[in-house]
Amino acid sequence: MKTPSNAVRHLSILQWGIAALVGLSAAPLALAQEAKPGDPAAAQNKIAMCIGCHGIVGYQSSFPEIHRVPMISGQNAKYIEAALQAYKKGDRKHPTMRGIATSLSDQDIADLAAYYEQSGKDLPASKGKASSQAAQAEALIQKGACLSCHGEGLNKPIDPSYPKLAGQHGDYLYVALKSYQTTNNSKIGRGNPIMAGQVKQFTLAELKVLANHIGSLPGDLKTVPQPPVRK
């Protein structure tokens, strides 16, 4: 084994010094370096807490009001990661999702996100349906400049950390959009300053028109039913 050079020793001392200055130990630095990309196969043993809601077609939540749970199969992995991290940190306030997110490690989150991005890719995309309020909704989409982040057809975000919206359940989208308008509530709300600024320019009636129209658009999002448990 070679003896480390003075340069290597000095670099090591410098790394430890920086860690001490920012209040970190060497262990977290090592863990950060060992972070791995999400592995869909590894998530097979981690999805049990997800499929009870997101793996049932038409499944509804009753909090904070009755709405279908979002379709997450086919969603961007980076967005799923960001959403789960936001629940974990409390930036998104939802008791059930916060409880689940806080039980996950960063690697668990990366694996689950990778799994759901791939989930349902072998299934046909949603064809969409006619929207009776399309003209009004399109004007609202232009007013909010929604395409500038969520991309063409609201299904091709300009960055993978932004969600695909097209075809998502309209009742869920309405609840999600309203949550950005909610403040000073310990159980409901989403702390995203960009989205908060966007939705504040709309009335609740306009948010409902937007949500229902977006839900009618063709898109990649799906609910993929889980196969029955084998005995």
PDB file of C-alpha atoms in Angstrom:
ATOM      1  CA  MET A   1       0.000   0.000   0.000  1.00  0.00           C
ATOM      2  CA  LYS A   2       1.357   3.400  -0.982  1.00  0.00           C
ATOM      3  CA  THR A   3       1.757   6.134   1.578  1.00  0.00           C
ATOM      4  CA  PRO A   4      -0.513   9.110   0.729  1.00  0.00           C
ATOM      5  CA  SER A   5       1.332  12.104  -0.667  1.00  0.00           C
ATOM      6  CA  ASN A   6       1.349  15.433   1.122  1.00  0.00           C
ATOM      7  CA  ALA A   7      -1.104  16.766  -1.476  1.00  0.00           C
ATOM      8  CA  VAL A   8      -3.562  13.942  -0.798  1.00  0.00           C
ATOM      9  CA  ARG A   9      -3.224  14.417   2.964  1.00  0.00           C
ATOM     10  CA  HIS A  10      -3.809  18.154   2.610  1.00  0.00           C
ATOM     11  CA  LEU A  11      -6.893  17.535   0.444  1.00  0.00           C
ATOM     12  CA  SER A  12      -8.286  15.124   3.010  1.00  0.00           C
ATOM     13  CA  ILE A  13      -7.740  17.642   5.815  1.00  0.00           C
ATOM     14  CA  LEU A  14      -9.397  20.344   3.712  1.00  0.00           C
ATOM     15  CA  GLN A  15     -12.460  18.136   3.080  1.00  0.00           C
ATOM     16  CA  TRP A  16     -12.835  17.454   6.803  1.00  0.00           C
ATOM     17  CA  GLY A  17     -12.419  21.142   7.547  1.00  0.00           C
ATOM     18  CA  ILE A  18     -15.162  22.131   5.122  1.00  0.00           C
ATOM     19  CA  ALA A  19     -17.438  19.493   6.597  1.00  0.00           C
ATOM     20  CA  ALA A  20     -16.847  20.860  10.080  1.00  0.00           C
ATOM     21  CA  LEU A  21     -17.506  24.429   8.992  1.00  0.00           C
ATOM     22  CA  VAL A  22     -20.931  23.606   7.542  1.00  0.00           C
ATOM     23  CA  GLY A  23     -21.888  21.425  10.483  1.00  0.00           C
ATOM     24  CA  LEU A  24     -21.559  18.087   8.711  1.00  0.00           C
ATOM     25  CA  SER A  25     -19.759  14.910   9.655  1.00  0.00           C
ATOM     26  CA  ALA A  26     -17.758  12.745   7.286  1.00  0.00           C
ATOM     27  CA  ALA A  27     -20.493  10.080   7.298  1.00  0.00           C
ATOM     28  CA  PRO A  28     -23.201  12.179   5.569  1.00  0.00           C
ATOM     29  CA  LEU A  29     -20.658  13.232   2.961  1.00  0.00           C
ATOM     30  CA  ALA A  30     -19.839   9.609   2.280  1.00  0.00           C
ATOM     31  CA  LEU A  31     -23.529   8.709   2.074  1.00  0.00           C
ATOM     32  CA  ALA A  32     -24.144  11.527  -0.389  1.00  0.00           C
ATOM     33  CA  GLN A  33     -21.351  10.215  -2.602  1.00  0.00           C
ATOM     34  CA  GLU A  34     -22.856   6.723  -2.515  1.00  0.00           C
ATOM     35  CA  ALA A  35     -26.313   7.823  -3.692  1.00  0.00           C
ATOM     36  CA  LYS A  36     -27.423   5.699  -6.630  1.00  0.00           C
ATOM     37  CA  PRO A  37     -29.880   6.326  -9.464  1.00  0.00           C
ATOM     38  CA  GLY A  38     -33.373   4.959  -8.932  1.00  0.00           C
ATOM     39  CA  ASP A  39     -33.783   1.263  -9.676  1.00  0.00           C
ATOM     40  CA  PRO A  40     -37.267   0.157 -10.831  1.00  0.00           C
ATOM     41  CA  ALA A  41     -36.476  -3.474  -9.978  1.00  0.00           C
ATOM     42  CA  ALA A  42     -35.514  -2.561  -6.412  1.00  0.00           C
ATOM     43  CA  ALA A  43     -38.860  -0.803  -6.000  1.00  0.00           C
ATOM     44  CA  GLN A  44     -40.771  -4.051  -6.469  1.00  0.00           C
ATOM     45  CA  ASN A  45     -40.377  -4.688  -2.745  1.00  0.00           C
ATOM     46  CA  LYS A  46     -41.257  -1.090  -1.813  1.00  0.00           C
ATOM     47  CA  ILE A  47     -44.530  -0.375  -3.621  1.00  0.00           C
ATOM     48  CA  ALA A  48     -46.832  -2.102  -1.120  1.00  0.00           C
ATOM     49  CA  MET A  49     -47.715   1.196   0.565  1.00  0.00           C
ATOM     50  CA  CYS A  50     -48.416   2.818  -2.824  1.00  0.00           C
ATOM     51  CA  ILE A  51     -50.600   0.286  -4.620  1.00  0.00           C
ATOM     52  CA  GLY A  52     -53.371   0.384  -1.996  1.00  0.00           C
ATOM     53  CA  CYS A  53     -54.393   3.771  -3.431  1.00  0.00           C
ATOM     54  CA  HIS A  54     -52.507   4.382  -6.667  1.00  0.00           C
ATOM     55  CA  GLY A  55     -52.948   0.831  -7.979  1.00  0.00           C
ATOM     56  CA  ILE A  56     -56.761   0.799  -7.879  1.00  0.00           C
ATOM     57  CA  VAL A  57     -58.624   2.297 -10.831  1.00  0.00           C
ATOM     58  CA  GLY A  58     -61.013   5.016  -9.689  1.00  0.00           C
ATOM     59  CA  TYR A  59     -59.945   4.847  -6.037  1.00  0.00           C
ATOM     60  CA  GLN A  60     -61.058   7.907  -4.079  1.00  0.00           C
ATOM     61  CA  SER A  61     -59.625   9.795  -1.141  1.00  0.00           C
ATOM     62  CA  SER A  62     -61.839  11.650   1.306  1.00  0.00           C
ATOM     63  CA  PHE A  63     -59.197  14.157   2.449  1.00  0.00           C
ATOM     64  CA  PRO A  64     -59.386  17.107   2.302  1.00  0.00           C
ATOM     65  CA  GLU A  65     -62.471  16.406   0.165  1.00  0.00           C
ATOM     66  CA  ILE A  66     -63.583  13.476  -1.952  1.00  0.00           C
ATOM     67  CA  HIS A  67     -61.477  13.117  -5.096  1.00  0.00           C
ATOM     68  CA  ARG A  68     -59.792  10.391  -7.080  1.00  0.00           C
ATOM     69  CA  VAL A  69     -56.190   9.771  -6.105  1.00  0.00           C
ATOM     70  CA  PRO A  70     -53.741  10.895  -8.798  1.00  0.00           C
ATOM     71  CA  MET A  71     -52.489   8.638 -11.540  1.00  0.00           C
ATOM     72  CA  ILE A  72     -48.733   8.311 -11.107  1.00  0.00           C
ATOM     73  CA  SER A  73     -47.776   5.590 -13.585  1.00  0.00           C
ATOM     74  CA  GLY A  74     -46.071   7.308 -16.519  1.00  0.00           C
ATOM     75  CA  GLN A  75     -45.239  10.419 -14.495  1.00  0.00           C
ATOM     76  CA  ASN A  76     -41.738  11.915 -14.613  1.00  0.00           C
ATOM     77  CA  ALA A  77     -39.437  10.291 -12.063  1.00  0.00           C
ATOM     78  CA  LYS A  78     -37.816  13.596 -11.101  1.00  0.00           C
ATOM     79  CA  TYR A  79     -41.214  15.081 -10.358  1.00  0.00           C
ATOM     80  CA  ILE A  80     -42.262  12.092  -8.222  1.00  0.00           C
ATOM     81  CA  GLU A  81     -38.998  12.436  -6.302  1.00  0.00           C
ATOM     82  CA  ALA A  82     -39.577  16.151  -5.791  1.00  0.00           C
ATOM     83  CA  ALA A  83     -43.167  15.586  -4.646  1.00  0.00           C
ATOM     84  CA  LEU A  84     -42.235  12.882  -2.129  1.00  0.00           C
ATOM     85  CA  GLN A  85     -39.369  14.990  -0.790  1.00  0.00           C
ATOM     86  CA  ALA A  86     -41.795  17.913  -0.402  1.00  0.00           C
ATOM     87  CA  TYR A  87     -44.180  15.721   1.614  1.00  0.00           C
ATOM     88  CA  LYS A  88     -41.237  14.471   3.661  1.00  0.00           C
ATOM     89  CA  LYS A  89     -40.077  18.006   4.481  1.00  0.00           C
ATOM     90  CA  GLY A  90     -43.574  19.285   5.126  1.00  0.00           C
ATOM     91  CA  ASP A  91     -43.636  21.666   2.162  1.00  0.00           C
ATOM     92  CA  ARG A  92     -46.671  19.707   1.027  1.00  0.00           C
ATOM     93  CA  LYS A  93     -49.131  19.208   3.858  1.00  0.00           C
ATOM     94  CA  HIS A  94     -51.076  15.974   3.755  1.00  0.00           C
ATOM     95  CA  PRO A  95     -51.034  13.764   6.874  1.00  0.00           C
ATOM     96  CA  THR A  96     -51.168  10.419   5.051  1.00  0.00           C
ATOM     97  CA  MET A  97     -48.613  11.282   2.390  1.00  0.00           C
ATOM     98  CA  ARG A  98     -46.307  12.901   4.932  1.00  0.00           C
ATOM     99  CA  GLY A  99     -46.434   9.755   7.073  1.00  0.00           C
ATOM    100  CA  ILE A 100     -45.540   7.598   4.095  1.00  0.00           C
ATOM    101  CA  ALA A 101     -42.825   9.924   2.784  1.00  0.00           C
ATOM    102  CA  THR A 102     -41.071  10.237   6.147  1.00  0.00           C
ATOM    103  CA  SER A 103     -40.800   6.437   6.294  1.00  0.00           C
ATOM    104  CA  LEU A 104     -38.834   6.384   3.031  1.00  0.00           C
ATOM    105  CA  SER A 105     -35.115   6.851   2.576  1.00  0.00           C
ATOM    106  CA  ASP A 106     -33.824   8.973  -0.287  1.00  0.00           C
ATOM    107  CA  GLN A 107     -32.915   5.739  -2.086  1.00  0.00           C
ATOM    108  CA  ASP A 108     -36.436   4.375  -1.569  1.00  0.00           C
ATOM    109  CA  ILE A 109     -37.845   7.553  -3.092  1.00  0.00           C
ATOM    110  CA  ALA A 110     -35.505   7.357  -6.087  1.00  0.00           C
ATOM    111  CA  ASP A 111     -36.396   3.695  -6.661  1.00  0.00           C
ATOM    112  CA  LEU A 112     -40.147   4.305  -6.423  1.00  0.00           C
ATOM    113  CA  ALA A 113     -39.923   7.285  -8.759  1.00  0.00           C
ATOM    114  CA  ALA A 114     -38.006   5.251 -11.341  1.00  0.00           C
ATOM    115  CA  TYR A 115     -40.540   2.425 -11.035  1.00  0.00           C
ATOM    116  CA  TYR A 116     -43.591   4.605 -11.633  1.00  0.00           C
ATOM    117  CA  GLU A 117     -41.981   6.462 -14.529  1.00  0.00           C
ATOM    118  CA  GLN A 118     -41.634   3.112 -16.318  1.00  0.00           C
ATOM    119  CA  SER A 119     -44.957   1.704 -15.131  1.00  0.00           C
ATOM    120  CA  GLY A 120     -47.574   1.392 -17.861  1.00  0.00           C
ATOM    121  CA  LYS A 121     -45.291   2.324 -20.751  1.00  0.00           C
ATOM    122  CA  ASP A 122     -46.466  -0.801 -22.566  1.00  0.00           C
ATOM    123  CA  LEU A 123     -50.088   0.385 -22.317  1.00  0.00           C
ATOM    124  CA  PRO A 124     -51.758   2.787 -24.773  1.00  0.00           C
ATOM    125  CA  ALA A 125     -51.860   6.469 -23.905  1.00  0.00           C
ATOM    126  CA  SER A 126     -55.126   8.124 -22.944  1.00  0.00           C
ATOM    127  CA  LYS A 127     -56.951   9.493 -26.010  1.00  0.00           C
ATOM    128  CA  GLY A 128     -58.718  12.226 -24.090  1.00  0.00           C
ATOM    129  CA  LYS A 129     -62.303  13.342 -24.481  1.00  0.00           C
ATOM    130  CA  ALA A 130     -64.286  16.387 -25.549  1.00  0.00           C
ATOM    131  CA  SER A 131     -64.370  19.315 -23.137  1.00  0.00           C
ATOM    132  CA  SER A 132     -67.461  21.497 -23.069  1.00  0.00           C
ATOM    133  CA  GLN A 133     -65.452  24.435 -21.680  1.00  0.00           C
ATOM    134  CA  ALA A 134     -62.420  24.105 -23.927  1.00  0.00           C
ATOM    135  CA  ALA A 135     -62.416  27.689 -25.205  1.00  0.00           C
ATOM    136  CA  GLN A 136     -62.607  29.210 -21.712  1.00  0.00           C
ATOM    137  CA  ALA A 137     -60.036  26.759 -20.385  1.00  0.00           C
ATOM    138  CA  GLU A 138     -57.575  27.458 -23.196  1.00  0.00           C
ATOM    139  CA  ALA A 139     -57.830  31.180 -22.436  1.00  0.00           C
ATOM    140  CA  LEU A 140     -57.070  30.445 -18.778  1.00  0.00           C
ATOM    141  CA  ILE A 141     -54.119  28.265 -19.774  1.00  0.00           C
ATOM    142  CA  GLN A 142     -52.719  31.145 -21.795  1.00  0.00           C
ATOM    143  CA  LYS A 143     -53.331  33.562 -18.932  1.00  0.00           C
ATOM    144  CA  GLY A 144     -51.396  31.321 -16.564  1.00  0.00           C
ATOM    145  CA  ALA A 145     -48.666  30.565 -19.131  1.00  0.00           C
ATOM    146  CA  CYS A 146     -49.055  26.899 -18.192  1.00  0.00           C
ATOM    147  CA  LEU A 147     -47.381  25.630 -21.367  1.00  0.00           C
ATOM    148  CA  SER A 148     -44.168  27.475 -20.507  1.00  0.00           C
ATOM    149  CA  CYS A 149     -43.443  24.854 -17.830  1.00  0.00           C
ATOM    150  CA  HIS A 150     -45.718  21.892 -18.538  1.00  0.00           C
ATOM    151  CA  GLY A 151     -45.023  21.885 -22.245  1.00  0.00           C
ATOM    152  CA  GLU A 152     -46.934  20.939 -25.363  1.00  0.00           C
ATOM    153  CA  GLY A 153     -50.386  19.623 -24.595  1.00  0.00           C
ATOM    154  CA  LEU A 154     -49.478  19.918 -20.891  1.00  0.00           C
ATOM    155  CA  ASN A 155     -47.892  16.490 -21.371  1.00  0.00           C
ATOM    156  CA  LYS A 156     -44.288  17.363 -22.273  1.00  0.00           C
ATOM    157  CA  PRO A 157     -42.781  19.405 -19.398  1.00  0.00           C
ATOM    158  CA  ILE A 158     -39.742  21.483 -20.263  1.00  0.00           C
ATOM    159  CA  ASP A 159     -37.944  19.940 -17.276  1.00  0.00           C
ATOM    160  CA  PRO A 160     -38.476  16.439 -15.813  1.00  0.00           C
ATOM    161  CA  SER A 161     -38.923  17.917 -12.345  1.00  0.00           C
ATOM    162  CA  TYR A 162     -42.226  19.400 -13.571  1.00  0.00           C
ATOM    163  CA  PRO A 163     -45.269  17.114 -13.764  1.00  0.00           C
ATOM    164  CA  LYS A 164     -47.209  15.899 -16.736  1.00  0.00           C
ATOM    165  CA  LEU A 165     -50.760  17.164 -16.244  1.00  0.00           C
ATOM    166  CA  ALA A 166     -52.742  16.082 -19.308  1.00  0.00           C
ATOM    167  CA  GLY A 167     -55.336  13.418 -18.571  1.00  0.00           C
ATOM    168  CA  GLN A 168     -54.903  13.601 -14.795  1.00  0.00           C
ATOM    169  CA  HIS A 169     -58.130  13.282 -12.804  1.00  0.00           C
ATOM    170  CA  GLY A 170     -59.865  16.654 -12.910  1.00  0.00           C
ATOM    171  CA  ASP A 171     -61.171  16.410  -9.349  1.00  0.00           C
ATOM    172  CA  TYR A 172     -57.649  15.721  -8.060  1.00  0.00           C
ATOM    173  CA  LEU A 173     -56.191  18.604 -10.080  1.00  0.00           C
ATOM    174  CA  TYR A 174     -58.792  20.943  -8.627  1.00  0.00           C
ATOM    175  CA  VAL A 175     -57.892  19.942  -5.058  1.00  0.00           C
ATOM    176  CA  ALA A 176     -54.170  20.238  -5.853  1.00  0.00           C
ATOM    177  CA  LEU A 177     -54.532  23.685  -7.405  1.00  0.00           C
ATOM    178  CA  LYS A 178     -56.606  24.925  -4.479  1.00  0.00           C
ATOM    179  CA  SER A 179     -53.952  23.704  -2.069  1.00  0.00           C
ATOM    180  CA  TYR A 180     -51.517  26.265  -3.501  1.00  0.00           C
ATOM    181  CA  GLN A 181     -53.957  28.991  -2.459  1.00  0.00           C
ATOM    182  CA  THR A 182     -54.191  27.639   1.103  1.00  0.00           C
ATOM    183  CA  THR A 183     -52.110  29.327   3.795  1.00  0.00           C
ATOM    184  CA  ASN A 184     -51.785  29.050   7.577  1.00  0.00           C
ATOM    185  CA  ASN A 185     -53.174  25.517   7.682  1.00  0.00           C
ATOM    186  CA  SER A 186     -51.152  22.775   9.355  1.00  0.00           C
ATOM    187  CA  LYS A 187     -52.798  19.930   7.421  1.00  0.00           C
ATOM    188  CA  ILE A 188     -53.535  21.335   3.970  1.00  0.00           C
ATOM    189  CA  GLY A 189     -51.461  23.355   1.538  1.00  0.00           C
ATOM    190  CA  ARG A 190     -48.444  23.272  -0.738  1.00  0.00           C
ATOM    191  CA  GLY A 191     -45.463  25.551  -0.269  1.00  0.00           C
ATOM    192  CA  ASN A 192     -44.400  26.302  -3.831  1.00  0.00           C
ATOM    193  CA  PRO A 193     -44.006  30.055  -4.405  1.00  0.00           C
ATOM    194  CA  ILE A 194     -44.165  29.794  -8.202  1.00  0.00           C
ATOM    195  CA  MET A 195     -47.399  27.799  -8.238  1.00  0.00           C
ATOM    196  CA  ALA A 196     -48.846  29.883  -5.414  1.00  0.00           C
ATOM    197  CA  GLY A 197     -48.321  33.004  -7.487  1.00  0.00           C
ATOM    198  CA  GLN A 198     -49.898  31.374 -10.515  1.00  0.00           C
ATOM    199  CA  VAL A 199     -53.086  30.072  -8.914  1.00  0.00           C
ATOM    200  CA  LYS A 200     -53.798  33.253  -6.971  1.00  0.00           C
ATOM    201  CA  GLN A 201     -54.811  34.965 -10.198  1.00  0.00           C
ATOM    202  CA  PHE A 202     -57.706  32.520 -10.649  1.00  0.00           C
ATOM    203  CA  THR A 203     -61.046  32.162  -8.884  1.00  0.00           C
ATOM    204  CA  LEU A 204     -62.119  28.751  -7.599  1.00  0.00           C
ATOM    205  CA  ALA A 205     -64.609  28.528 -10.450  1.00  0.00           C
ATOM    206  CA  GLU A 206     -61.815  29.151 -12.957  1.00  0.00           C
ATOM    207  CA  LEU A 207     -59.591  26.568 -11.274  1.00  0.00           C
ATOM    208  CA  LYS A 208     -62.376  24.011 -11.666  1.00  0.00           C
ATOM    209  CA  VAL A 209     -62.716  24.826 -15.373  1.00  0.00           C
ATOM    210  CA  LEU A 210     -58.949  24.494 -15.781  1.00  0.00           C
ATOM    211  CA  ALA A 211     -58.770  21.229 -13.856  1.00  0.00           C
ATOM    212  CA  ASN A 212     -61.630  19.565 -15.694  1.00  0.00           C
ATOM    213  CA  HIS A 213     -60.304  20.618 -19.087  1.00  0.00           C
ATOM    214  CA  ILE A 214     -56.766  19.423 -18.338  1.00  0.00           C
ATOM    215  CA  GLY A 215     -58.252  16.133 -17.207  1.00  0.00           C
ATOM    216  CA  SER A 216     -59.919  15.762 -20.602  1.00  0.00           C
ATOM    217  CA  LEU A 217     -56.660  16.051 -22.577  1.00  0.00           C
ATOM    218  CA  PRO A 218     -54.812  13.043 -24.018  1.00  0.00           C
ATOM    219  CA  GLY A 219     -51.774  12.084 -21.956  1.00  0.00           C
ATOM    220  CA  ASP A 220     -49.379   9.470 -20.650  1.00  0.00           C
ATOM    221  CA  LEU A 221     -50.663   9.152 -17.085  1.00  0.00           C
ATOM    222  CA  LYS A 222     -52.321   5.895 -16.046  1.00  0.00           C
ATOM    223  CA  THR A 223     -53.471   3.823 -13.121  1.00  0.00           C
ATOM    224  CA  VAL A 224     -51.957   0.375 -13.548  1.00  0.00           C
ATOM    225  CA  PRO A 225     -53.908  -2.256 -11.576  1.00  0.00           C
ATOM    226  CA  GLN A 226     -51.720  -4.600  -9.580  1.00  0.00           C
ATOM    227  CA  PRO A 227     -51.964  -8.336 -10.324  1.00  0.00           C
ATOM    228  CA  PRO A 228     -53.716 -10.481  -7.687  1.00  0.00           C
ATOM    229  CA  VAL A 229     -51.544 -11.897  -4.934  1.00  0.00           C
ATOM    230  CA  ARG A 230     -50.471 -15.439  -5.696  1.00  0.00           C
ATOM    231  CA  LYS A 231     -51.085 -18.030  -3.005  1.00  0.00           C
TER     232      LYS A 231
END
